[in-house]
PDB file of C-alpha atoms in Angstrom:
ATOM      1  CA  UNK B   1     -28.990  24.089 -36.428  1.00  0.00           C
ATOM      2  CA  UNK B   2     -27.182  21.651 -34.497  1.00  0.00           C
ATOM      3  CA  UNK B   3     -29.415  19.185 -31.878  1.00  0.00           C
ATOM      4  CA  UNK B   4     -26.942  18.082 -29.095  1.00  0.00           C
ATOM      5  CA  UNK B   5     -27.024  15.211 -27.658  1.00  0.00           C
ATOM      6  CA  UNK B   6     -24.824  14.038 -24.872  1.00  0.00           C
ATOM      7  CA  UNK B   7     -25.839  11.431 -22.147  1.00  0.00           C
ATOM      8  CA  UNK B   8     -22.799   9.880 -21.265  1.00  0.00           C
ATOM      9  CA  UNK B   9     -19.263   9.178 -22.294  1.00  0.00           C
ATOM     10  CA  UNK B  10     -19.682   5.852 -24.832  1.00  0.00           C
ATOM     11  CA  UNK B  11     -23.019   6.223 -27.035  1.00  0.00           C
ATOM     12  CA  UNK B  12     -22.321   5.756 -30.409  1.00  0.00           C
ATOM     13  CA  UNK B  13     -20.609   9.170 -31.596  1.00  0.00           C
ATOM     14  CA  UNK B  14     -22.172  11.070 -34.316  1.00  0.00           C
ATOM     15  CA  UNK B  15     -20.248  14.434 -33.977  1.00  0.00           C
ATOM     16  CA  UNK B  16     -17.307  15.701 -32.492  1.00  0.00           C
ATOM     17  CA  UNK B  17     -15.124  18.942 -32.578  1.00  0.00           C
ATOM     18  CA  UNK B  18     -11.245  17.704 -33.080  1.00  0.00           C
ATOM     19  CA  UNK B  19      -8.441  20.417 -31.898  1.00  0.00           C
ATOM     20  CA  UNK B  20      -6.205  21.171 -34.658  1.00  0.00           C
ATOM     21  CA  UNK B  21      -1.946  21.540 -33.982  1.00  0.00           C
ATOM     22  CA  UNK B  22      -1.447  23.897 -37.365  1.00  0.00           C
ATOM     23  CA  UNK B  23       0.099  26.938 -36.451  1.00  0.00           C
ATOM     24  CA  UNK B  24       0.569  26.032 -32.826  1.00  0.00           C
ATOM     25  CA  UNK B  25       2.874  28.509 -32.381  1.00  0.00           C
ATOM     26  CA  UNK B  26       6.429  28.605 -30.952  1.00  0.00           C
ATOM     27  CA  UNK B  27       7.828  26.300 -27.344  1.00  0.00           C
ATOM     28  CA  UNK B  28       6.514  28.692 -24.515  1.00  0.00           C
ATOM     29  CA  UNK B  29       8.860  29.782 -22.153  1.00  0.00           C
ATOM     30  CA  UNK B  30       8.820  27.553 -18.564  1.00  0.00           C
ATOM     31  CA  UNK B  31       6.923  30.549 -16.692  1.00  0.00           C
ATOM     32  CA  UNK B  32       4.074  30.467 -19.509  1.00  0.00           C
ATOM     33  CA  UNK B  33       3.700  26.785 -18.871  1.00  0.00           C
ATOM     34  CA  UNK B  34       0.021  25.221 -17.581  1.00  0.00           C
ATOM     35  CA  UNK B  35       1.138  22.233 -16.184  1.00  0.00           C
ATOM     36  CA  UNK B  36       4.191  20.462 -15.150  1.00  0.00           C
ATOM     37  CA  UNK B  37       4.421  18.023 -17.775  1.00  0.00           C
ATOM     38  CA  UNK B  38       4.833  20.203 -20.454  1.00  0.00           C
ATOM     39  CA  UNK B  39       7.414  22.630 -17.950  1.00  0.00           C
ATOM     40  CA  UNK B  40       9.775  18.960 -18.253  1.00  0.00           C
ATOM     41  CA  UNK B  41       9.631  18.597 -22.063  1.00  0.00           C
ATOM     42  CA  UNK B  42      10.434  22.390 -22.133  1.00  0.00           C
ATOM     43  CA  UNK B  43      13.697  22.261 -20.202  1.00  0.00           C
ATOM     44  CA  UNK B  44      14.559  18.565 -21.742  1.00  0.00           C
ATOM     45  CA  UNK B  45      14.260  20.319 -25.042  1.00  0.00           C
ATOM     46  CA  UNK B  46      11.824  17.632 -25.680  1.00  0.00           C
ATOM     47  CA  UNK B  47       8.682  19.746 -26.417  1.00  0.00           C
ATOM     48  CA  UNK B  48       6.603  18.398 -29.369  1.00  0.00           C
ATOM     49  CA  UNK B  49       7.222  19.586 -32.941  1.00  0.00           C
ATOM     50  CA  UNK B  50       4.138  20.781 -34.467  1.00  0.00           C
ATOM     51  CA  UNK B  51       4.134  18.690 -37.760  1.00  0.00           C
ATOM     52  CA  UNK B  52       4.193  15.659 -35.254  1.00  0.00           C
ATOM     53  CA  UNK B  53       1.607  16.565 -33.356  1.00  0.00           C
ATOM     54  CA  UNK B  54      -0.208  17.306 -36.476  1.00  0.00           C
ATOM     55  CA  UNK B  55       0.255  14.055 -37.836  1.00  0.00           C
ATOM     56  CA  UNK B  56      -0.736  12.059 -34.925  1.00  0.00           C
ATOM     57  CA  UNK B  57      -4.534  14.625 -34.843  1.00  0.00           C
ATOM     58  CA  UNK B  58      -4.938  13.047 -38.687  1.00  0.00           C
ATOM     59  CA  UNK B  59      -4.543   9.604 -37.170  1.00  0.00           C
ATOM     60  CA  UNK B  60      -7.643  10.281 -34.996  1.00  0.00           C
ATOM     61  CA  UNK B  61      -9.209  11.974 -37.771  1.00  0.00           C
ATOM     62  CA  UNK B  62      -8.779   8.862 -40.110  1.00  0.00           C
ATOM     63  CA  UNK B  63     -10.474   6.631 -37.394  1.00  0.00           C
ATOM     64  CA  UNK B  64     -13.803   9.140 -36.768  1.00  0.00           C
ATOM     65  CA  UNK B  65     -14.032   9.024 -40.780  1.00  0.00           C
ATOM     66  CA  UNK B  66     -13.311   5.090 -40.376  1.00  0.00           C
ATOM     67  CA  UNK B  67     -16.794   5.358 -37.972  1.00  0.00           C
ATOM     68  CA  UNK B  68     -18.313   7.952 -39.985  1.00  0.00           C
ATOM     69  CA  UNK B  69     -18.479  10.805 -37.096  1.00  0.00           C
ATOM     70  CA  UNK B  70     -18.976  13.914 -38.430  1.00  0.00           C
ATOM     71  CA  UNK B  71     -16.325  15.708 -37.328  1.00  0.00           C
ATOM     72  CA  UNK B  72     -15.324  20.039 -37.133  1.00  0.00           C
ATOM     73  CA  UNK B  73     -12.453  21.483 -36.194  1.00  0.00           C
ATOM     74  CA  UNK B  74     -11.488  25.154 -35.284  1.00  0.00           C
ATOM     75  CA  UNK B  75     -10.801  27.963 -37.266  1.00  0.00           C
ATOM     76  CA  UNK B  76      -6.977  28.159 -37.053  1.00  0.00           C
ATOM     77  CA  UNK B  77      -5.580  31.172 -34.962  1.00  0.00           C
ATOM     78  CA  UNK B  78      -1.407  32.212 -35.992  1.00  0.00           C
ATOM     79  CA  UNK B  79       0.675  31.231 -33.319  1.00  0.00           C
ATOM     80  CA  UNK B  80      -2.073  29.589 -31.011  1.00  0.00           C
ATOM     81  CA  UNK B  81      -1.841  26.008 -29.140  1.00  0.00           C
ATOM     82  CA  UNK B  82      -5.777  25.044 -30.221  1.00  0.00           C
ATOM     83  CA  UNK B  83      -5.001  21.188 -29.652  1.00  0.00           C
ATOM     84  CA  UNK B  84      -7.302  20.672 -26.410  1.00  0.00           C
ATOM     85  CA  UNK B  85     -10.837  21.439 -27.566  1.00  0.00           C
ATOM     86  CA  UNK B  86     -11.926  19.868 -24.617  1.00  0.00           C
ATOM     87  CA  UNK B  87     -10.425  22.215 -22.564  1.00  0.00           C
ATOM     88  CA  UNK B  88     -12.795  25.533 -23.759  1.00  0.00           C
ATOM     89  CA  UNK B  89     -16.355  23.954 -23.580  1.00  0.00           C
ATOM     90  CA  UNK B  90     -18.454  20.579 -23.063  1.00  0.00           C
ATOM     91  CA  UNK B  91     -21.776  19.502 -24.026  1.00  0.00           C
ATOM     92  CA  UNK B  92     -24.470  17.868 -21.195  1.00  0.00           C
ATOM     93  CA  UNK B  93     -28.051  16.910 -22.417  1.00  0.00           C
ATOM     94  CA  UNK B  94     -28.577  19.478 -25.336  1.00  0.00           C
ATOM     95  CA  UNK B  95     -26.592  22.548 -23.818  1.00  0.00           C
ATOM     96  CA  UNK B  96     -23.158  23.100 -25.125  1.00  0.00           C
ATOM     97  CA  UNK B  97     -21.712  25.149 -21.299  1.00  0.00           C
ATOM     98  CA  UNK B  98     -18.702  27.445 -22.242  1.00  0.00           C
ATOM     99  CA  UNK B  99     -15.450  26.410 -20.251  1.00  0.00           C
ATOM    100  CA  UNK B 100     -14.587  29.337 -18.049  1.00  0.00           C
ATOM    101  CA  UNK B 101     -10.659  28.952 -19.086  1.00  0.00           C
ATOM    102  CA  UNK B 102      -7.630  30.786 -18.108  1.00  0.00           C
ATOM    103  CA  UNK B 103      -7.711  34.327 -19.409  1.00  0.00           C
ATOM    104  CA  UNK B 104      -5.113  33.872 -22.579  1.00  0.00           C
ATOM    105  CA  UNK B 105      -7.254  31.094 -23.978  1.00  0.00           C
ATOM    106  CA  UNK B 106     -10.150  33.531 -24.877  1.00  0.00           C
ATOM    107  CA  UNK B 107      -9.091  33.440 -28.189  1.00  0.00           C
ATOM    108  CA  UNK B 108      -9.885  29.469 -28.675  1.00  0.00           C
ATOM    109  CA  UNK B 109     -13.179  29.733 -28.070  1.00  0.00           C
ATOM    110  CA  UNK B 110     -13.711  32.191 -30.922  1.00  0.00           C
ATOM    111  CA  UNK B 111     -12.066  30.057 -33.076  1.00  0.00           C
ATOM    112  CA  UNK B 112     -15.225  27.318 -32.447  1.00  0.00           C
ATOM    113  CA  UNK B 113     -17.920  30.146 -32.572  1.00  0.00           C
ATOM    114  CA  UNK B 114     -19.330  29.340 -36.374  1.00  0.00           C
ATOM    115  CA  UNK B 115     -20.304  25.874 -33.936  1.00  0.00           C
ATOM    116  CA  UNK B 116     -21.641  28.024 -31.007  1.00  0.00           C
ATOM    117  CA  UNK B 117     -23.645  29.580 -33.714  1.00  0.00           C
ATOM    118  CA  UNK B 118     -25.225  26.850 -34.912  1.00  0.00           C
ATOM    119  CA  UNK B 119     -26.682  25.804 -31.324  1.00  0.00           C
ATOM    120  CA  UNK B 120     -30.188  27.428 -30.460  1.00  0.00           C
ATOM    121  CA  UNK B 121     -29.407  30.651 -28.022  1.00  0.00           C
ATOM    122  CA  UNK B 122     -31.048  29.023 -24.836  1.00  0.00           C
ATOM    123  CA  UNK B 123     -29.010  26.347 -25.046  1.00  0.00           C
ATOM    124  CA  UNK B 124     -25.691  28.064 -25.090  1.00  0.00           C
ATOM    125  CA  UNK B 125     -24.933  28.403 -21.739  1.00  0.00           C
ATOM    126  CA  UNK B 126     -21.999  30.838 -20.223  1.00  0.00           C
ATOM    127  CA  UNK B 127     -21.592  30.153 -16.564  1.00  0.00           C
ATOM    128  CA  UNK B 128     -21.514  33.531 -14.028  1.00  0.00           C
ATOM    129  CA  UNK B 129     -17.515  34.660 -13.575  1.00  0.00           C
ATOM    130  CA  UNK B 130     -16.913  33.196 -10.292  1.00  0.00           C
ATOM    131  CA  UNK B 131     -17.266  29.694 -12.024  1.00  0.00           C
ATOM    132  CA  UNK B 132     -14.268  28.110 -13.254  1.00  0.00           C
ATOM    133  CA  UNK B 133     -14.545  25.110 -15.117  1.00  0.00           C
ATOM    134  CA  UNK B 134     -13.135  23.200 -17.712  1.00  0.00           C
ATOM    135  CA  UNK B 135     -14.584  20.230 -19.925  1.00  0.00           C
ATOM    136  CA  UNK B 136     -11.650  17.725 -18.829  1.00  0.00           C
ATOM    137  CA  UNK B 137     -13.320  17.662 -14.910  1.00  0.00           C
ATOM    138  CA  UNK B 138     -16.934  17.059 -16.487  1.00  0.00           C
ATOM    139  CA  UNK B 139     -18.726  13.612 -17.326  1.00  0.00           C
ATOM    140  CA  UNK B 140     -21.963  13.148 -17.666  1.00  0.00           C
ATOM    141  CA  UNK B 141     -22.591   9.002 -17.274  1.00  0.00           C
ATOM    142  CA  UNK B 142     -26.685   8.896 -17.716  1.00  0.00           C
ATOM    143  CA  UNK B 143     -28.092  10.315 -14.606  1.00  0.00           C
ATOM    144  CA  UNK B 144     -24.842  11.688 -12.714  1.00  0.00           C
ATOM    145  CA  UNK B 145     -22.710  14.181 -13.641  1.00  0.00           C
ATOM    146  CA  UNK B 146     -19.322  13.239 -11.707  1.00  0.00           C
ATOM    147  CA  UNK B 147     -16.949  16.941 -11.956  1.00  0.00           C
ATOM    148  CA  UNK B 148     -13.705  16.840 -10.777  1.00  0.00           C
ATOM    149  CA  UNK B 149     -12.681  19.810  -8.584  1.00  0.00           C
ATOM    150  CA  UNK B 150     -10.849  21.618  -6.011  1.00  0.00           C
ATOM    151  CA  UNK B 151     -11.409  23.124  -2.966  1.00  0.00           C
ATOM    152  CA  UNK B 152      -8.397  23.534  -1.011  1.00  0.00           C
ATOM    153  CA  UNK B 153      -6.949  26.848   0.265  1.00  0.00           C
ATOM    154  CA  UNK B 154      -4.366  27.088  -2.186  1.00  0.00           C
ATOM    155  CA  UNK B 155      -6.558  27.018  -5.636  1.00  0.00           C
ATOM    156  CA  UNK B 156      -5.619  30.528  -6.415  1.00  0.00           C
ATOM    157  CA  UNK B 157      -2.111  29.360  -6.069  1.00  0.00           C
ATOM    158  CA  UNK B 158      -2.664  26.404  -8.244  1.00  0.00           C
ATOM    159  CA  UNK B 159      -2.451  26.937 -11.833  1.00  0.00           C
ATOM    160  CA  UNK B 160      -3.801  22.956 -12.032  1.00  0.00           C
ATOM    161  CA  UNK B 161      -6.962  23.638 -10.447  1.00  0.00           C
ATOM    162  CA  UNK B 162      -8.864  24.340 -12.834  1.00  0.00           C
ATOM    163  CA  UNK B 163     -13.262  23.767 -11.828  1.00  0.00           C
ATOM    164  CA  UNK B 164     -13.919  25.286  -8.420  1.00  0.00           C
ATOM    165  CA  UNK B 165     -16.919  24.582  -6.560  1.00  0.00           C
ATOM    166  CA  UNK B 166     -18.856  27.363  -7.404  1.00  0.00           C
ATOM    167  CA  UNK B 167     -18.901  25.607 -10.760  1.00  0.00           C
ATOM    168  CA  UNK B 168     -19.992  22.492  -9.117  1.00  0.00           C
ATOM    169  CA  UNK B 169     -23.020  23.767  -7.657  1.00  0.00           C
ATOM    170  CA  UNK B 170     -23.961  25.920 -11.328  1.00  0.00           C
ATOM    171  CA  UNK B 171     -24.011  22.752 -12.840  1.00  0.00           C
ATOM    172  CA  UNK B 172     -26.628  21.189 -10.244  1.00  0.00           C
ATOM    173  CA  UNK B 173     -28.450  23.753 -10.641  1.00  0.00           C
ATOM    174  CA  UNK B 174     -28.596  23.749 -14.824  1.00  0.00           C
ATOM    175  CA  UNK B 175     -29.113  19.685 -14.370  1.00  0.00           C
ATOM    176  CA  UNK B 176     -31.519  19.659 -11.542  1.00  0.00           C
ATOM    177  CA  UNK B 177     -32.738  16.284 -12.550  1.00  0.00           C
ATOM    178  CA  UNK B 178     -29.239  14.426 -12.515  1.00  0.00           C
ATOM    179  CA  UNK B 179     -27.164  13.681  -9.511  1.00  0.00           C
ATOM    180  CA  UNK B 180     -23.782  15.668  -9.721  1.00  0.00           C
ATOM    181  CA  UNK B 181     -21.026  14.390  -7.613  1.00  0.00           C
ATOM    182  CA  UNK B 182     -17.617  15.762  -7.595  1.00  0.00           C
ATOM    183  CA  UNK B 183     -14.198  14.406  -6.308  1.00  0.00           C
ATOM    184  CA  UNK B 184     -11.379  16.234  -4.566  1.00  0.00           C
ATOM    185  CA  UNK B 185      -8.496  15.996  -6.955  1.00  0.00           C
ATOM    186  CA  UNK B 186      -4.761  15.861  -6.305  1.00  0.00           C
ATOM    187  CA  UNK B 187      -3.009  18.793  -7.739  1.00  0.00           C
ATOM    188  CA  UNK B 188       0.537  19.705  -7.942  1.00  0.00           C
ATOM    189  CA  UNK B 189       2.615  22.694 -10.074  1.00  0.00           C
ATOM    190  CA  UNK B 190       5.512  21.103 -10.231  1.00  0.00           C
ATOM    191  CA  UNK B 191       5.681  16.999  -9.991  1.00  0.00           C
ATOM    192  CA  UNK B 192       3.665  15.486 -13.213  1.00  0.00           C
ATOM    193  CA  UNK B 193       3.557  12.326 -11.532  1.00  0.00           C
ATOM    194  CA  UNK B 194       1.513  13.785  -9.050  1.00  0.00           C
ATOM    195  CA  UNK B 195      -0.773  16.088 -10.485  1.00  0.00           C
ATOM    196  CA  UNK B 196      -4.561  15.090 -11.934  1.00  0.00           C
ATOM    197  CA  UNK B 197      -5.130  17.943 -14.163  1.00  0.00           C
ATOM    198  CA  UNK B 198      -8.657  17.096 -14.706  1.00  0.00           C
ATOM    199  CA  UNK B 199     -10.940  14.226 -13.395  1.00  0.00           C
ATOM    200  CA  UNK B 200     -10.055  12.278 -16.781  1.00  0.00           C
ATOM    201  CA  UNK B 201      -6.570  12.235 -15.701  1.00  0.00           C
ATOM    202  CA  UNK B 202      -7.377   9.615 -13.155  1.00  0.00           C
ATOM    203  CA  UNK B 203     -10.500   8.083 -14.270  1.00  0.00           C
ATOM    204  CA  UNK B 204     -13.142   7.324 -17.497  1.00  0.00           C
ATOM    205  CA  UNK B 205     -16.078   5.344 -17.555  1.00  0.00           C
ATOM    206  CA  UNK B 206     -15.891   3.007 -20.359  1.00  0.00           C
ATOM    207  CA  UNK B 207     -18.300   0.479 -22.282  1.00  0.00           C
ATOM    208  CA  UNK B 208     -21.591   0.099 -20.136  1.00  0.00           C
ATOM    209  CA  UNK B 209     -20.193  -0.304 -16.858  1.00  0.00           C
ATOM    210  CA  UNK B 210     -16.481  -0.517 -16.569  1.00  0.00           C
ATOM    211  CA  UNK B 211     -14.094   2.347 -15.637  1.00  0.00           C
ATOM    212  CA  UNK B 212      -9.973   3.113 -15.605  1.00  0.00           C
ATOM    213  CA  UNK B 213      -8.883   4.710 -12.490  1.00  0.00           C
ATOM    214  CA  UNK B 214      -5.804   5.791 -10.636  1.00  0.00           C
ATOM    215  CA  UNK B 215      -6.453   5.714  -7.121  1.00  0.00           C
ATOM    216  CA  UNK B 216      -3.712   8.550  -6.262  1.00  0.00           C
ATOM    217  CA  UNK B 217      -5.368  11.187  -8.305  1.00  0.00           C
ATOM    218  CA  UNK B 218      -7.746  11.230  -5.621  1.00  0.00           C
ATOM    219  CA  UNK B 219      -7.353  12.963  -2.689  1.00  0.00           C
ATOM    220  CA  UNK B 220      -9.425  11.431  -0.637  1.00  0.00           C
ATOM    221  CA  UNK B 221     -10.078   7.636  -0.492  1.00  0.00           C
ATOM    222  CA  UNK B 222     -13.502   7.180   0.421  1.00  0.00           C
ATOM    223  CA  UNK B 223     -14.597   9.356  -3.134  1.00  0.00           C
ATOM    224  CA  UNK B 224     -12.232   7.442  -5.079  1.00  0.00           C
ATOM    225  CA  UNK B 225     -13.646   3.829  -3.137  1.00  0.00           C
ATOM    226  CA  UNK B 226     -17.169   5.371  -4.108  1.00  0.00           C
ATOM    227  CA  UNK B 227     -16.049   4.971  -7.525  1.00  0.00           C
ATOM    228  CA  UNK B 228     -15.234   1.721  -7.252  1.00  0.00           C
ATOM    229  CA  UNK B 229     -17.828   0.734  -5.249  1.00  0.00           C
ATOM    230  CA  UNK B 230     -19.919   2.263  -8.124  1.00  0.00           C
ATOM    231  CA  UNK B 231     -18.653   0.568 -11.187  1.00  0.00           C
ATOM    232  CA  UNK B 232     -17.625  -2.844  -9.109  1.00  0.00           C
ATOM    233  CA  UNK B 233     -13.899  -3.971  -8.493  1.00  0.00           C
ATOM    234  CA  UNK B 234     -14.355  -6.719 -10.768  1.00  0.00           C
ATOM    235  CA  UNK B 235     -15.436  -3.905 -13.556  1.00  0.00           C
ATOM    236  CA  UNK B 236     -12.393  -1.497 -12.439  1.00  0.00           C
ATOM    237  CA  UNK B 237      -9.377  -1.091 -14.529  1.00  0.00           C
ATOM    238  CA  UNK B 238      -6.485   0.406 -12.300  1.00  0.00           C
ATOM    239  CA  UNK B 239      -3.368   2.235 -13.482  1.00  0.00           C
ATOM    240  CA  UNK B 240      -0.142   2.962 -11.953  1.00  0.00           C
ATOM    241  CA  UNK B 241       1.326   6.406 -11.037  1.00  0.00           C
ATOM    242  CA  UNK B 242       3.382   5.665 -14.376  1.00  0.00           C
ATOM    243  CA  UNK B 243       0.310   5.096 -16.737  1.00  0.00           C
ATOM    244  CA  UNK B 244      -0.859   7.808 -15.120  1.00  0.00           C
ATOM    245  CA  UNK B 245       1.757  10.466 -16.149  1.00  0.00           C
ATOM    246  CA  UNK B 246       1.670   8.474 -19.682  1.00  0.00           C
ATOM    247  CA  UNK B 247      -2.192   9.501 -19.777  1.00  0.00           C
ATOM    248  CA  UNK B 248      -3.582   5.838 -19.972  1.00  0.00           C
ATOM    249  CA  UNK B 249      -6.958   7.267 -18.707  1.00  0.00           C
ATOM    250  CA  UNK B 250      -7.403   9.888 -21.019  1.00  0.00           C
ATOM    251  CA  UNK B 251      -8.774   7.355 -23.972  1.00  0.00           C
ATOM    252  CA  UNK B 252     -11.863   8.041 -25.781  1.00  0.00           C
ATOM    253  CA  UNK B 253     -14.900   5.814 -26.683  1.00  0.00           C
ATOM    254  CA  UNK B 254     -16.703   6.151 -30.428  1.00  0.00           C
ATOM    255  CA  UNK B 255     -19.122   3.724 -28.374  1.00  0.00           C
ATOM    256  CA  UNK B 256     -19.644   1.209 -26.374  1.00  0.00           C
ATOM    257  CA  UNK B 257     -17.737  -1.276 -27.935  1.00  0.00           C
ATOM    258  CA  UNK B 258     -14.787   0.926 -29.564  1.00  0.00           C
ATOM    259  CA  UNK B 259     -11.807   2.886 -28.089  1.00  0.00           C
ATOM    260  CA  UNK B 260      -9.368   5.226 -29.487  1.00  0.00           C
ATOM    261  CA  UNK B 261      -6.192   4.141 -27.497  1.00  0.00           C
ATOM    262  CA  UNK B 262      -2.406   5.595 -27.751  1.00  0.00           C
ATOM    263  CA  UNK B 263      -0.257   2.666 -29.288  1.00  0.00           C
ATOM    264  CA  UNK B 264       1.785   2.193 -26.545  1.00  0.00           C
ATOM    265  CA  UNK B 265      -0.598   1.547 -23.946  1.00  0.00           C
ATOM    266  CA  UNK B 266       0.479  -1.951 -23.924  1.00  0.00           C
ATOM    267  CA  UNK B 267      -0.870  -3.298 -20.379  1.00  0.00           C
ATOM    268  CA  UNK B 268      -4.545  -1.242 -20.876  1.00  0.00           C
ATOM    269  CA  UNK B 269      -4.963  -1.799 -24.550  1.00  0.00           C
ATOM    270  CA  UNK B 270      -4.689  -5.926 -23.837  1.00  0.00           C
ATOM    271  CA  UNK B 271      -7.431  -5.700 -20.932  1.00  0.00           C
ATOM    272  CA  UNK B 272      -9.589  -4.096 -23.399  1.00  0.00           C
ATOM    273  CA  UNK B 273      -9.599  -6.645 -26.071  1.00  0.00           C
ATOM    274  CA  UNK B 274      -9.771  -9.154 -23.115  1.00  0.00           C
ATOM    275  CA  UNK B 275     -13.058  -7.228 -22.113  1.00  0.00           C
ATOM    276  CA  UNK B 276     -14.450  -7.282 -25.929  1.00  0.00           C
ATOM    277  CA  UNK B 277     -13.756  -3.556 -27.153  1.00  0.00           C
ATOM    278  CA  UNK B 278     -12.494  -2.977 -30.412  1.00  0.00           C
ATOM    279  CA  UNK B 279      -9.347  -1.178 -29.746  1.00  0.00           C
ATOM    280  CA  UNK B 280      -7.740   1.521 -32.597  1.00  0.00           C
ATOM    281  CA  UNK B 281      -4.827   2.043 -31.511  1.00  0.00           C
ATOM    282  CA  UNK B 282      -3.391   5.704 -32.723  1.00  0.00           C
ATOM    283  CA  UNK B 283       0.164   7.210 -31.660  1.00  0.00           C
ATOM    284  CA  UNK B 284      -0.078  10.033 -29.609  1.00  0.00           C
ATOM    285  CA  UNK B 285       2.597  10.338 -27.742  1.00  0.00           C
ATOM    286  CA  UNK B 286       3.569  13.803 -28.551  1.00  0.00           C
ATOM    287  CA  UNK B 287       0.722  15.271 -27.940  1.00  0.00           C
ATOM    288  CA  UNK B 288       0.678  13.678 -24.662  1.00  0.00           C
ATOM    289  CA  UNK B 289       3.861  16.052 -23.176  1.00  0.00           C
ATOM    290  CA  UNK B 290       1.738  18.352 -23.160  1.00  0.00           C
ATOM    291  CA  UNK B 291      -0.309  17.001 -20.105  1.00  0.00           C
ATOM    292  CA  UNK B 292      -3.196  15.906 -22.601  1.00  0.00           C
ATOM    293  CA  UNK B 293      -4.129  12.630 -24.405  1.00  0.00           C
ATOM    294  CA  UNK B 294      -7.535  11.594 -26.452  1.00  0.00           C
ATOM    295  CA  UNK B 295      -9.840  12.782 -24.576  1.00  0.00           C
ATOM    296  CA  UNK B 296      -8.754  16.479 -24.156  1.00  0.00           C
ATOM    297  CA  UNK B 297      -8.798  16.894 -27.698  1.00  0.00           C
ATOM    298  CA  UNK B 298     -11.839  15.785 -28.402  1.00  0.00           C
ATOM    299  CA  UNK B 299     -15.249  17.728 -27.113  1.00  0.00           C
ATOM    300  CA  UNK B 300     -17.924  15.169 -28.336  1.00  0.00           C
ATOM    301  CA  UNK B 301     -20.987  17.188 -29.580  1.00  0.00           C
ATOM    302  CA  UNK B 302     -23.791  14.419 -30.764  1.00  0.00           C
ATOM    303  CA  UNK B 303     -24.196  10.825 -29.721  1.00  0.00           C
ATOM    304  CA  UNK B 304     -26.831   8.340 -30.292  1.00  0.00           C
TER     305      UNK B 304
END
């Protein structure tokens, strides 16, 4: 059986599910699209090739063997984009919480049950209908759980709104102890440079007590000076709208003194070694025009 174990976002990483790109499938049309960043690279005839975006998932693998993670990875479905293993569940505490996803992307989370399995039955937890949520929105950081989310009129419009607050107030009530605070994202179907998928589209904690944010993701200012208030401006790491659509915030820590970064993070990557993390630097820029980085293809499952 498998003991989870997840407190935060930077404890020392022990296990992790990694997405796989093999048989990814074919470029969706524009209309089967799930977020504007990947509708661009479809009608620039720039969507990723799958033995790149292959390549750039053994990079990452490399560095978790580097660390000595243990690390799974789905069972491969024909023709299915499995990449963002973030996206179809997350672990808090010892409960692993499946994602409630859009409709076609059933299929992924079969392709992680033989993990599922190995979890003991009360802590598998699948949220009631009405709650949509997916693992992207969620962080635990020790005793908060901060869920991005959406609440405006439009969500069933919004094919980027993906945790609703009914989700919200499931997971307060599964974590009664911890203090779960949620921010209003900014959401858009068509304009990548405005659109926050998911909370770590605009923000991570990182290390012990520092944090990268992107103050436009946030729709309103006081959550998003909460944040900073929180972590300290000194502590605060801001991006532009630019490293924004590049996905500078979607990193991911093996702890609290090493990040996976994308190689072209120039600006970030240098403030990190300036802070003292140990920065391994992997391409991922592929991967990334798909409106997903490090962290959405990783769903952590053990750390220290």
């Amino acid at each position: 059986m498998l003991q989870l174990n997840i407190k935060n976002e930077t404890s020392r990483l022990r296990a992790v599910i990694l997405g796989t790109a093999e048989s990814n499938g074919s470029i969706p049309k524009v209309e089967d699209c799930y977020d504007p960043k990947s509708v661009e690279h479809v009608l620039a005839e720039t969507y990723p090739k799958e033995s790149d975006m292959a390549l750039e998932m053994e990079a990452v693998a490399k560095v978790f063997k580097k660390y000595d993670v243990k690390v799974f990875r789905p069972e491969v479905i024909k023709d299915c984009n499995q990449i963002f293993s973030r996206d179809i569940a997350f672990v808090i505490e010892d409960k692993i919480i499946r994602a409630n996803i859009l409709p076609d992307r059933d299929r992924e989370i079969e392709a992680i049950g033989y993990i599922w399995n190995q979890v003991d039955s009360e802590n598998r937890i699948i949220l009631p209908e009405e709650c949509h949520v997916e693992g992207g929105d969620v962080m635990p950081w020790n005793d908060y759980i901060f869920i991005g989310t959406y609440s405006g009129e439009d969500y069933p419009d919004l094919i980027t709104a993906r945790t609703n607050m009914d989700a919200v107030i499931a997971i307060q009530e599964l974590f009664p102890d911890k203090i779960v605070k949620s921010f209003e994202l900014r959401k858009s179907n068509t304009n990548a440079k405005e659109n926050a998928l998911h909370l770590d589209c605009c923000f991570q904690p990182i290390g012990k007590d520092k944090a990268i944010l992107h103050k436009n993701g946030f729709l309103i200012e006081k959550e998003y000076n909460w944040l900073v208030d929180f972590f300290g401006k000194e502590n605060v790491f801001e991006i532009t709208k630019d490293e924004m659509y590049e996905m500078n915030s979607n990193i991911f820590s093996i702890s609290e003194d090493v990040i996976i970064s994308e190689k072209t993070f120039t600006r970030l990557n240098t403030w990190l070694r300036k802070q003292g993390f140990t920065v391994e630097e992997v391409p991922y820029a592929e991967i990334s025009k798909q409106g997903g980085l490090l962290r959405c293809t990783t769903m952590p499952l053990i750390r220290d």
